[in-house]
Amino acid sequence: MALKAVYLYAAVVALLLCSSANFIQSPSDVLGPVALLEPTPSAARDFGAMVSKAPVAVMRPGSAADIARLLGALSSAPPGTPAVAARGAGHSLHGQAQARGGIVVETRALPRAVEVVARRGDGDGGAYADVGAGALWVEVLEECLRAGLAPRSWTDYLHLTVGGTLSNGGISGQAFKHGPQISNVLELEVVTGTGEVVTCSPTRSPELFFAVLGGLGQFGIITRARIPLQAAPPKVRWVRAFYDSFETFTRDQELLVSMPELVDYVEGFMVLNEHSLRSSSVAFPAEVNFAPDFGSDGGGGGGGGKKKVYYCVEFAVHDFQRQDSAADHVVELVSGKLSFLRPHAYSVEVAYFDFLNRVRMEEESLRSRGLWDVPHPWLNVFVPRHGAAGFKDLLMDTVIARGDFEGPVLIYPLLTDRCGPHPLSAKKKVPASSMLN
């Protein structure tokens, strides 16, 4: 089956070189009733820990109206004065949520209520959650699970704000099936640069709606989102299978994403050495008896004397624990179509919440070793299908070959037809493979 796909490479290899997240530039000396606070050290820091730009003030808004007063006052002032940046959980990588000499709006202070609306009889399409932009996705998950529901598309790490990921993209292993998080939004409440509070959707102020989603905060600050929900499975059958061939690894990933009626999650990563294998197994609660030889490949698998590397395909199947949804049978059927290094496929059943929150365990492990609050140069790259192998070789010959590289290298396919339709991308003639950049 021919797939129109791009590969997502996510690696701790380089700085994410984006423009600074300046929202609007205006003076801060005439703010009327706007309450500003002294800046805290966290306002000049982000997860990347590569850049530190101290603001002159911090705002902790109690409502969208507070942000509107701030931006309204600034928008009418003369140009050439401080910038405003919205900061959620602070997981930007190169200072995008900082504002040197400006004002940082800490959106975690916004109301974080999660209101679940489940319209029985309408199927999955009738259920949604109205969520404050300052809520963490893990908080959204916890509240939705009480109603037996959950959003369709996720990020790997759930301790990020709703407003933050919707301002970027929101990519994880469900994106091949449901698209990124920005393709799974019904409605937004946004504060524009002139201080107007606007409710927008694909049919109501659509230009603002699509500009704000993935807009890096340049078109407005998201204060509320309406997220579609689906039935949440109690359990997930989680599988990891190992490969010694990049070609076979990617071919099997493409096979998996061609079966959305069977498979609910697909990712994958490079296994560079023993440390890479151990660290990737922290959250996987099954014994992995895979002990490969990481010595030279002898020239037979990628060039004379090059270090041998391996690959792991990761997929998951929702288990509703009903007779008509036998996850074990589906895993057996799907695994039989794959060409992994037999017998090195490992399967485990975990609670749905634990599966989605799996990176939290890795975070706790890194924190225990003092490796969480350190610089995190990170790069996400969307590579056309025909360039995936070449880009992998480039990484191997440059960054990884240096010998001091440490960190995950995630590789998995996304289907471009799941990343839209986006009316503005068609209007601007943006290629599907670059829509999420």
CSV table of C-alpha atoms in Angstrom, one decimal:
chain,number,residue,atom,x,y,z
A,1,MET,CA,0.0,0.0,0.0
A,2,ALA,CA,1.5,3.4,-1.0
A,3,LEU,CA,1.5,5.8,1.9
A,4,LYS,CA,1.9,9.5,1.7
A,5,ALA,CA,3.9,10.0,4.8
A,6,VAL,CA,6.6,12.1,6.5
A,7,TYR,CA,8.8,10.8,9.3
A,8,LEU,CA,9.1,12.6,12.5
A,9,TYR,CA,12.7,12.7,13.9
A,10,ALA,CA,12.8,13.8,17.5
A,11,ALA,CA,16.2,13.9,19.0
A,12,VAL,CA,18.3,15.6,21.6
A,13,VAL,CA,20.7,16.7,18.9
A,14,ALA,CA,20.5,20.5,18.3
A,15,LEU,CA,18.9,23.7,19.3
A,16,LEU,CA,15.3,24.3,18.1
A,17,LEU,CA,16.0,27.5,16.2
A,18,CYS,CA,12.6,29.2,16.2
A,19,SER,CA,11.9,32.9,16.4
A,20,SER,CA,11.4,34.3,19.9
A,21,ALA,CA,7.8,34.1,21.1
A,22,ASN,CA,7.2,37.8,21.2
A,23,PHE,CA,3.5,38.2,21.1
A,24,ILE,CA,3.2,42.0,20.8
A,25,GLN,CA,5.5,44.9,21.5
A,26,SER,CA,4.1,47.8,23.4
A,27,PRO,CA,5.0,49.9,26.5
A,28,SER,CA,4.1,48.8,30.0
A,29,ASP,CA,3.9,52.2,31.7
A,30,VAL,CA,0.2,52.8,31.1
A,31,LEU,CA,-1.6,49.6,32.2
A,32,GLY,CA,-4.6,51.0,34.1
A,33,PRO,CA,-6.1,48.3,36.4
A,34,VAL,CA,-3.7,45.6,35.2
A,35,ALA,CA,-2.0,43.9,38.2
A,36,LEU,CA,1.6,42.9,37.6
A,37,LEU,CA,4.0,41.0,39.9
A,38,GLU,CA,7.7,40.9,40.5
A,39,PRO,CA,9.4,38.3,38.1
A,40,THR,CA,10.4,35.0,39.5
A,41,PRO,CA,13.4,32.9,38.4
A,42,SER,CA,11.2,30.5,36.6
A,43,ALA,CA,9.9,33.2,34.3
A,44,ALA,CA,13.4,33.4,32.8
A,45,ARG,CA,13.9,29.7,32.4
A,46,ASP,CA,12.4,27.0,30.3
A,47,PHE,CA,12.9,23.2,29.8
A,48,GLY,CA,15.6,23.7,27.2
A,49,ALA,CA,17.7,25.6,29.7
A,50,MET,CA,19.8,27.0,26.9
A,51,VAL,CA,18.5,30.6,27.1
A,52,SER,CA,17.6,32.9,30.0
A,53,LYS,CA,15.8,36.2,29.3
A,54,ALA,CA,14.5,37.9,32.4
A,55,PRO,CA,11.2,39.9,32.2
A,56,VAL,CA,10.5,43.0,34.1
A,57,ALA,CA,7.1,41.7,35.4
A,58,VAL,CA,4.9,38.7,35.5
A,59,MET,CA,1.2,38.4,35.2
A,60,ARG,CA,-0.9,35.6,36.8
A,61,PRO,CA,-4.3,36.0,35.2
A,62,GLY,CA,-7.4,34.8,36.9
A,63,SER,CA,-9.4,35.0,33.7
A,64,ALA,CA,-9.3,35.8,30.0
A,65,ALA,CA,-10.5,39.3,31.0
A,66,ASP,CA,-7.3,40.0,32.9
A,67,ILE,CA,-5.2,39.1,29.8
A,68,ALA,CA,-7.5,41.2,27.6
A,69,ARG,CA,-6.9,44.3,29.9
A,70,LEU,CA,-3.2,43.8,29.6
A,71,LEU,CA,-3.1,43.4,25.9
A,72,GLY,CA,-5.7,46.1,25.3
A,73,ALA,CA,-3.7,48.6,27.3
A,74,LEU,CA,-0.4,47.7,25.5
A,75,SER,CA,-1.9,47.7,22.0
A,76,SER,CA,-2.8,51.4,22.3
A,77,ALA,CA,0.6,52.5,23.5
A,78,PRO,CA,3.5,53.7,21.3
A,79,PRO,CA,5.8,51.1,19.7
A,80,GLY,CA,9.3,50.1,20.8
A,81,THR,CA,8.6,48.9,24.3
A,82,PRO,CA,8.6,45.5,26.0
A,83,ALA,CA,7.2,42.2,24.6
A,84,VAL,CA,4.6,39.9,26.1
A,85,ALA,CA,5.0,36.1,26.1
A,86,ALA,CA,2.6,33.5,27.3
A,87,ARG,CA,4.1,30.7,29.5
A,88,GLY,CA,2.3,27.5,30.4
A,89,ALA,CA,4.4,24.7,31.9
A,90,GLY,CA,7.6,26.3,30.6
A,91,HIS,CA,8.5,23.5,28.2
A,92,SER,CA,9.7,25.7,25.3
A,93,LEU,CA,13.3,25.0,24.3
A,94,HIS,CA,15.0,28.2,23.2
A,95,GLY,CA,13.3,31.0,25.2
A,96,GLN,CA,10.1,31.2,23.2
A,97,ALA,CA,8.0,31.6,26.4
A,98,GLN,CA,10.4,34.2,27.8
A,99,ALA,CA,10.3,38.0,27.3
A,100,ARG,CA,13.5,39.9,27.9
A,101,GLY,CA,12.6,43.1,29.6
A,102,GLY,CA,9.0,42.4,28.9
A,103,ILE,CA,6.0,40.7,30.6
A,104,VAL,CA,5.4,37.0,31.0
A,105,VAL,CA,1.8,35.9,31.3
A,106,GLU,CA,1.7,32.7,33.3
A,107,THR,CA,-1.3,30.9,32.0
A,108,ARG,CA,-1.2,28.1,34.6
A,109,ALA,CA,-2.9,30.7,36.8
A,110,LEU,CA,-6.0,30.6,34.5
A,111,PRO,CA,-9.0,28.5,35.7
A,112,ARG,CA,-8.1,24.9,35.0
A,113,ALA,CA,-11.6,23.4,35.2
A,114,VAL,CA,-12.4,20.5,32.9
A,115,GLU,CA,-16.0,20.2,32.0
A,116,VAL,CA,-16.9,16.9,30.3
A,117,VAL,CA,-20.1,16.9,28.1
A,118,ALA,CA,-21.1,13.3,27.1
A,119,ARG,CA,-24.1,13.2,24.8
A,120,ARG,CA,-25.3,9.7,25.0
A,121,GLY,CA,-26.5,8.2,21.8
A,122,ASP,CA,-24.5,10.5,19.5
A,123,GLY,CA,-21.4,8.2,19.5
A,124,ASP,CA,-17.9,9.5,20.1
A,125,GLY,CA,-18.6,12.6,18.0
A,126,GLY,CA,-21.1,14.0,20.6
A,127,ALA,CA,-18.7,14.0,23.6
A,128,TYR,CA,-16.3,16.9,24.3
A,129,ALA,CA,-14.5,18.6,27.1
A,130,ASP,CA,-14.3,22.4,27.7
A,131,VAL,CA,-10.9,22.9,29.2
A,132,GLY,CA,-9.1,25.9,30.6
A,133,ALA,CA,-5.8,26.6,28.7
A,134,GLY,CA,-3.8,26.4,31.9
A,135,ALA,CA,-4.8,22.8,32.7
A,136,LEU,CA,-2.2,20.1,32.2
A,137,TRP,CA,-3.1,17.3,29.8
A,138,VAL,CA,-2.7,14.8,32.7
A,139,GLU,CA,-5.4,16.7,34.6
A,140,VAL,CA,-7.6,16.6,31.5
A,141,LEU,CA,-7.1,12.9,31.3
A,142,GLU,CA,-7.9,12.2,34.9
A,143,GLU,CA,-11.2,14.2,34.7
A,144,CYS,CA,-12.3,12.6,31.4
A,145,LEU,CA,-11.6,9.1,32.6
A,146,ARG,CA,-14.1,9.6,35.3
A,147,ALA,CA,-16.7,9.6,32.5
A,148,GLY,CA,-15.1,6.7,30.7
A,149,LEU,CA,-13.8,9.1,28.0
A,150,ALA,CA,-10.6,10.6,26.7
A,151,PRO,CA,-9.2,12.9,24.0
A,152,ARG,CA,-8.1,11.2,20.8
A,153,SER,CA,-4.6,12.7,20.3
A,154,TRP,CA,-1.9,13.2,22.8
A,155,THR,CA,1.7,14.3,23.4
A,156,ASP,CA,4.2,11.8,24.8
A,157,TYR,CA,4.6,13.9,28.0
A,158,LEU,CA,1.3,14.9,29.7
A,159,HIS,CA,2.6,17.5,32.1
A,160,LEU,CA,2.2,20.2,29.5
A,161,THR,CA,-0.6,22.8,29.3
A,162,VAL,CA,-3.5,22.6,26.9
A,163,GLY,CA,-2.8,26.1,25.7
A,164,GLY,CA,0.9,25.3,25.2
A,165,THR,CA,0.6,22.3,23.0
A,166,LEU,CA,-2.2,23.7,21.0
A,167,SER,CA,0.0,26.7,20.3
A,168,ASN,CA,2.6,24.3,18.9
A,169,GLY,CA,1.3,21.1,17.4
A,170,GLY,CA,0.9,18.2,19.8
A,171,ILE,CA,2.5,15.1,18.3
A,172,SER,CA,2.5,11.5,19.6
A,173,GLY,CA,1.9,8.0,18.4
A,174,GLN,CA,-1.8,8.6,17.9
A,175,ALA,CA,-1.2,11.2,15.2
A,176,PHE,CA,-1.1,8.7,12.3
A,177,LYS,CA,-4.7,7.8,13.2
A,178,HIS,CA,-6.3,11.0,14.5
A,179,GLY,CA,-3.8,13.7,13.5
A,180,PRO,CA,-1.9,16.0,15.9
A,181,GLN,CA,-3.7,17.7,18.8
A,182,ILE,CA,-4.2,20.9,16.7
A,183,SER,CA,-6.4,18.8,14.3
A,184,ASN,CA,-8.5,17.7,17.2
A,185,VAL,CA,-10.1,21.0,18.5
A,186,LEU,CA,-13.7,22.0,18.1
A,187,GLU,CA,-13.5,25.6,19.5
A,188,LEU,CA,-11.2,28.0,21.1
A,189,GLU,CA,-11.4,31.1,23.3
A,190,VAL,CA,-8.6,33.5,22.3
A,191,VAL,CA,-7.4,36.9,23.5
A,192,THR,CA,-6.1,38.8,20.5
A,193,GLY,CA,-3.3,41.4,20.4
A,194,THR,CA,-5.8,44.2,20.7
A,195,GLY,CA,-7.3,42.8,23.9
A,196,GLU,CA,-10.5,41.3,22.3
A,197,VAL,CA,-11.8,38.0,23.7
A,198,VAL,CA,-13.0,35.9,20.8
A,199,THR,CA,-14.6,32.5,20.6
A,200,CYS,CA,-13.6,30.9,17.3
A,201,SER,CA,-14.0,27.6,15.5
A,202,PRO,CA,-13.7,26.1,12.0
A,203,THR,CA,-16.9,28.0,11.1
A,204,ARG,CA,-16.8,31.0,13.5
A,205,SER,CA,-13.8,33.4,12.9
A,206,PRO,CA,-12.0,30.5,11.1
A,207,GLU,CA,-9.0,32.5,10.1
A,208,LEU,CA,-8.2,33.3,13.7
A,209,PHE,CA,-9.0,29.7,14.8
A,210,PHE,CA,-6.5,28.1,12.3
A,211,ALA,CA,-3.9,30.8,12.8
A,212,VAL,CA,-3.8,30.4,16.6
A,213,LEU,CA,-3.6,26.6,16.4
A,214,GLY,CA,0.2,25.9,16.0
A,215,GLY,CA,0.8,29.6,15.8
A,216,LEU,CA,3.4,29.8,18.5
A,217,GLY,CA,1.4,32.5,20.3
A,218,GLN,CA,1.9,35.0,17.5
A,219,PHE,CA,-1.8,35.5,16.8
A,220,GLY,CA,-3.4,35.4,20.2
A,221,ILE,CA,-3.3,33.7,23.6
A,222,ILE,CA,-5.5,30.7,24.0
A,223,THR,CA,-7.5,30.8,27.2
A,224,ARG,CA,-10.0,27.9,26.7
A,225,ALA,CA,-10.4,24.9,24.3
A,226,ARG,CA,-13.1,22.5,23.4
A,227,ILE,CA,-11.6,19.0,22.8
A,228,PRO,CA,-13.5,16.1,21.2
A,229,LEU,CA,-13.5,12.9,23.2
A,230,GLN,CA,-13.8,9.2,22.5
A,231,ALA,CA,-14.5,6.1,24.6
A,232,ALA,CA,-11.5,5.3,26.8
A,233,PRO,CA,-10.3,1.7,27.1
A,234,PRO,CA,-9.5,0.4,30.6
A,235,LYS,CA,-6.3,-1.3,29.3
A,236,VAL,CA,-3.8,-1.1,26.5
A,237,ARG,CA,-1.8,-3.9,25.0
A,238,TRP,CA,1.7,-2.4,24.5
A,239,VAL,CA,4.3,-4.0,22.2
A,240,ARG,CA,7.9,-3.4,21.5
A,241,ALA,CA,9.8,-5.3,18.7
A,242,PHE,CA,13.4,-5.0,17.7
A,243,TYR,CA,15.2,-4.7,14.4
A,244,ASP,CA,18.7,-4.6,13.0
A,245,SER,CA,17.7,-3.1,9.6
A,246,PHE,CA,16.5,0.5,9.2
A,247,GLU,CA,14.7,-0.5,6.0
A,248,THR,CA,12.8,-3.3,7.6
A,249,PHE,CA,12.1,-1.1,10.7
A,250,THR,CA,10.5,1.7,8.6
A,251,ARG,CA,8.7,-0.7,6.3
A,252,ASP,CA,7.0,-2.3,9.3
A,253,GLN,CA,6.1,1.1,10.8
A,254,GLU,CA,4.4,2.0,7.5
A,255,LEU,CA,2.6,-1.3,7.6
A,256,LEU,CA,1.3,-0.5,11.1
A,257,VAL,CA,0.1,3.0,10.2
A,258,SER,CA,-1.8,1.5,7.3
A,259,MET,CA,-4.0,-0.5,9.8
A,260,PRO,CA,-5.7,2.2,11.8
A,261,GLU,CA,-8.7,-0.1,12.3
A,262,LEU,CA,-6.5,-2.4,14.4
A,263,VAL,CA,-3.6,-0.3,15.8
A,264,ASP,CA,-4.1,2.8,18.0
A,265,TYR,CA,-0.5,4.0,18.5
A,266,VAL,CA,2.8,3.7,16.6
A,267,GLU,CA,6.2,5.1,17.4
A,268,GLY,CA,9.8,3.9,17.3
A,269,PHE,CA,13.3,4.7,18.3
A,270,MET,CA,16.9,4.0,17.7
A,271,VAL,CA,18.8,1.8,20.1
A,272,LEU,CA,22.3,3.2,20.0
A,273,ASN,CA,24.0,1.3,22.9
A,274,GLU,CA,23.4,-0.5,26.2
A,275,HIS,CA,22.6,2.7,28.0
A,276,SER,CA,20.1,3.7,25.3
A,277,LEU,CA,18.4,0.3,25.7
A,278,ARG,CA,18.2,0.5,29.5
A,279,SER,CA,16.9,4.1,29.6
A,280,SER,CA,14.2,3.4,27.0
A,281,SER,CA,13.0,0.5,29.1
A,282,VAL,CA,12.4,2.4,32.3
A,283,ALA,CA,8.6,2.8,31.7
A,284,PHE,CA,8.1,-0.5,29.9
A,285,PRO,CA,6.9,-2.9,32.7
A,286,ALA,CA,8.0,-6.1,31.0
A,287,GLU,CA,11.3,-7.9,31.0
A,288,VAL,CA,13.1,-7.3,27.8
A,289,ASN,CA,15.6,-10.1,27.0
A,290,PHE,CA,17.3,-8.3,24.2
A,291,ALA,CA,21.1,-8.2,24.4
A,292,PRO,CA,22.5,-7.2,21.0
A,293,ASP,CA,26.1,-6.8,19.9
A,294,PHE,CA,26.8,-3.0,19.5
A,295,GLY,CA,30.2,-3.6,18.0
A,296,SER,CA,31.3,-2.8,14.5
A,297,ASP,CA,29.0,-4.1,11.8
A,298,GLY,CA,32.0,-5.1,9.8
A,299,GLY,CA,30.9,-3.1,6.7
A,300,GLY,CA,28.0,-5.4,6.0
A,301,GLY,CA,25.2,-3.3,7.4
A,302,GLY,CA,26.0,0.3,6.8
A,303,GLY,CA,29.7,0.9,6.0
A,304,GLY,CA,33.1,-0.5,7.1
A,305,GLY,CA,33.7,-0.3,10.8
A,306,LYS,CA,30.6,1.7,11.7
A,307,LYS,CA,29.1,1.1,15.1
A,308,LYS,CA,26.1,-1.3,14.9
A,309,VAL,CA,22.8,0.2,15.9
A,310,TYR,CA,19.3,-1.3,16.3
A,311,TYR,CA,15.8,-0.1,16.1
A,312,CYS,CA,12.6,-0.6,18.1
A,313,VAL,CA,9.0,-0.4,16.8
A,314,GLU,CA,6.5,0.4,19.4
A,315,PHE,CA,2.8,0.0,18.9
A,316,ALA,CA,-0.3,-0.3,21.1
A,317,VAL,CA,-3.8,-1.7,20.8
A,318,HIS,CA,-6.7,-0.5,23.0
A,319,ASP,CA,-8.2,-3.2,25.1
A,320,PHE,CA,-11.9,-2.6,26.0
A,321,GLN,CA,-12.0,-6.0,27.6
A,322,ARG,CA,-15.0,-7.2,25.7
A,323,GLN,CA,-15.4,-10.3,23.6
A,324,ASP,CA,-15.7,-8.3,20.4
A,325,SER,CA,-12.5,-6.5,21.1
A,326,ALA,CA,-9.9,-9.1,21.9
A,327,ALA,CA,-6.6,-7.1,22.0
A,328,ASP,CA,-4.5,-10.1,22.4
A,329,HIS,CA,-5.8,-11.6,19.2
A,330,VAL,CA,-5.2,-8.3,17.4
A,331,VAL,CA,-1.6,-8.1,18.6
A,332,GLU,CA,-1.0,-11.7,17.5
A,333,LEU,CA,-2.5,-10.9,14.1
A,334,VAL,CA,-0.5,-7.7,13.6
A,335,SER,CA,2.7,-9.1,15.0
A,336,GLY,CA,2.5,-12.0,12.5
A,337,LYS,CA,2.7,-9.5,9.6
A,338,LEU,CA,5.9,-7.9,11.0
A,339,SER,CA,9.6,-8.8,10.2
A,340,PHE,CA,11.3,-8.1,13.5
A,341,LEU,CA,14.2,-10.0,14.9
A,342,ARG,CA,12.5,-13.1,16.3
A,343,PRO,CA,11.9,-13.8,19.1
A,344,HIS,CA,12.5,-10.2,20.2
A,345,ALA,CA,9.0,-8.8,20.5
A,346,TYR,CA,7.7,-8.1,23.9
A,347,SER,CA,4.1,-7.4,25.0
A,348,VAL,CA,2.5,-6.2,28.2
A,349,GLU,CA,-0.9,-5.1,29.3
A,350,VAL,CA,-1.1,-1.8,31.2
A,351,ALA,CA,-3.8,0.6,32.4
A,352,TYR,CA,-4.7,3.2,29.8
A,353,PHE,CA,-3.7,6.0,32.2
A,354,ASP,CA,-0.3,4.5,32.9
A,355,PHE,CA,0.4,4.0,29.2
A,356,LEU,CA,-0.4,7.6,28.4
A,357,ASN,CA,1.5,8.9,31.4
A,358,ARG,CA,4.5,6.6,30.7
A,359,VAL,CA,7.1,9.4,30.3
A,360,ARG,CA,6.4,10.6,33.9
A,361,MET,CA,8.2,7.5,35.1
A,362,GLU,CA,11.2,8.3,32.9
A,363,GLU,CA,11.1,11.9,34.3
A,364,GLU,CA,11.2,10.6,37.9
A,365,SER,CA,14.2,8.4,37.0
A,366,LEU,CA,16.0,11.4,35.5
A,367,ARG,CA,15.2,13.6,38.4
A,368,SER,CA,16.6,11.0,40.8
A,369,ARG,CA,19.9,11.2,38.9
A,370,GLY,CA,19.9,15.0,38.7
A,371,LEU,CA,19.5,14.8,34.9
A,372,TRP,CA,16.1,16.6,34.5
A,373,ASP,CA,17.0,20.2,35.2
A,374,VAL,CA,19.9,20.3,32.7
A,375,PRO,CA,20.1,21.8,29.2
A,376,HIS,CA,17.9,19.9,26.7
A,377,PRO,CA,18.9,20.8,23.1
A,378,TRP,CA,16.1,19.1,21.1
A,379,LEU,CA,15.1,19.0,17.5
A,380,ASN,CA,11.9,17.9,15.9
A,381,VAL,CA,12.2,17.4,12.1
A,382,PHE,CA,9.6,16.3,9.6
A,383,VAL,CA,11.4,14.4,6.8
A,384,PRO,CA,9.8,13.3,3.5
A,385,ARG,CA,9.5,9.5,3.3
A,386,HIS,CA,12.1,9.3,0.6
A,387,GLY,CA,14.6,11.2,2.7
A,388,ALA,CA,14.2,9.2,6.0
A,389,ALA,CA,17.2,6.9,5.5
A,390,GLY,CA,19.4,9.7,4.3
A,391,PHE,CA,18.6,11.8,7.3
A,392,LYS,CA,19.3,8.9,9.7
A,393,ASP,CA,22.7,8.4,8.0
A,394,LEU,CA,23.4,12.1,8.4
A,395,LEU,CA,22.7,11.9,12.2
A,396,MET,CA,24.9,8.8,12.5
A,397,ASP,CA,27.8,10.4,10.6
A,398,THR,CA,27.7,13.7,12.5
A,399,VAL,CA,26.0,14.2,15.8
A,400,ILE,CA,25.8,10.6,17.1
A,401,ALA,CA,29.3,9.7,15.7
A,402,ARG,CA,30.9,12.2,18.1
A,403,GLY,CA,30.8,9.7,20.9
A,404,ASP,CA,29.4,12.0,23.6
A,405,PHE,CA,25.8,11.9,22.4
A,406,GLU,CA,23.3,10.8,25.0
A,407,GLY,CA,19.5,11.0,24.6
A,408,PRO,CA,16.6,9.4,22.7
A,409,VAL,CA,16.2,9.5,18.9
A,410,LEU,CA,12.6,8.9,18.1
A,411,ILE,CA,11.6,8.0,14.5
A,412,TYR,CA,8.0,7.3,13.4
A,413,PRO,CA,5.8,8.0,10.4
A,414,LEU,CA,2.9,10.5,10.2
A,415,LEU,CA,0.3,10.4,7.4
A,416,THR,CA,0.0,13.9,5.9
A,417,ASP,CA,-3.7,13.4,5.1
A,418,ARG,CA,-4.3,13.3,8.9
A,419,CYS,CA,-2.7,16.7,9.4
A,420,GLY,CA,-5.7,18.7,8.0
A,421,PRO,CA,-7.6,19.7,6.1
A,422,HIS,CA,-6.5,23.2,7.1
A,423,PRO,CA,-8.2,25.9,5.0
A,424,LEU,CA,-5.4,28.4,5.5
A,425,SER,CA,-2.7,25.9,4.4
A,426,ALA,CA,-4.5,25.4,1.2
A,427,LYS,CA,-5.0,29.1,0.7
A,428,LYS,CA,-1.3,29.7,1.2
A,429,LYS,CA,-0.3,26.6,-0.8
A,430,VAL,CA,1.7,25.1,2.0
A,431,PRO,CA,2.9,21.5,1.1
A,432,ALA,CA,1.3,18.9,3.3
A,433,SER,CA,4.7,17.6,4.5
A,434,SER,CA,5.5,21.0,6.0
A,435,MET,CA,2.2,21.9,7.5
A,436,LEU,CA,3.3,21.1,11.1
A,437,ASN,CA,6.7,22.8,11.0
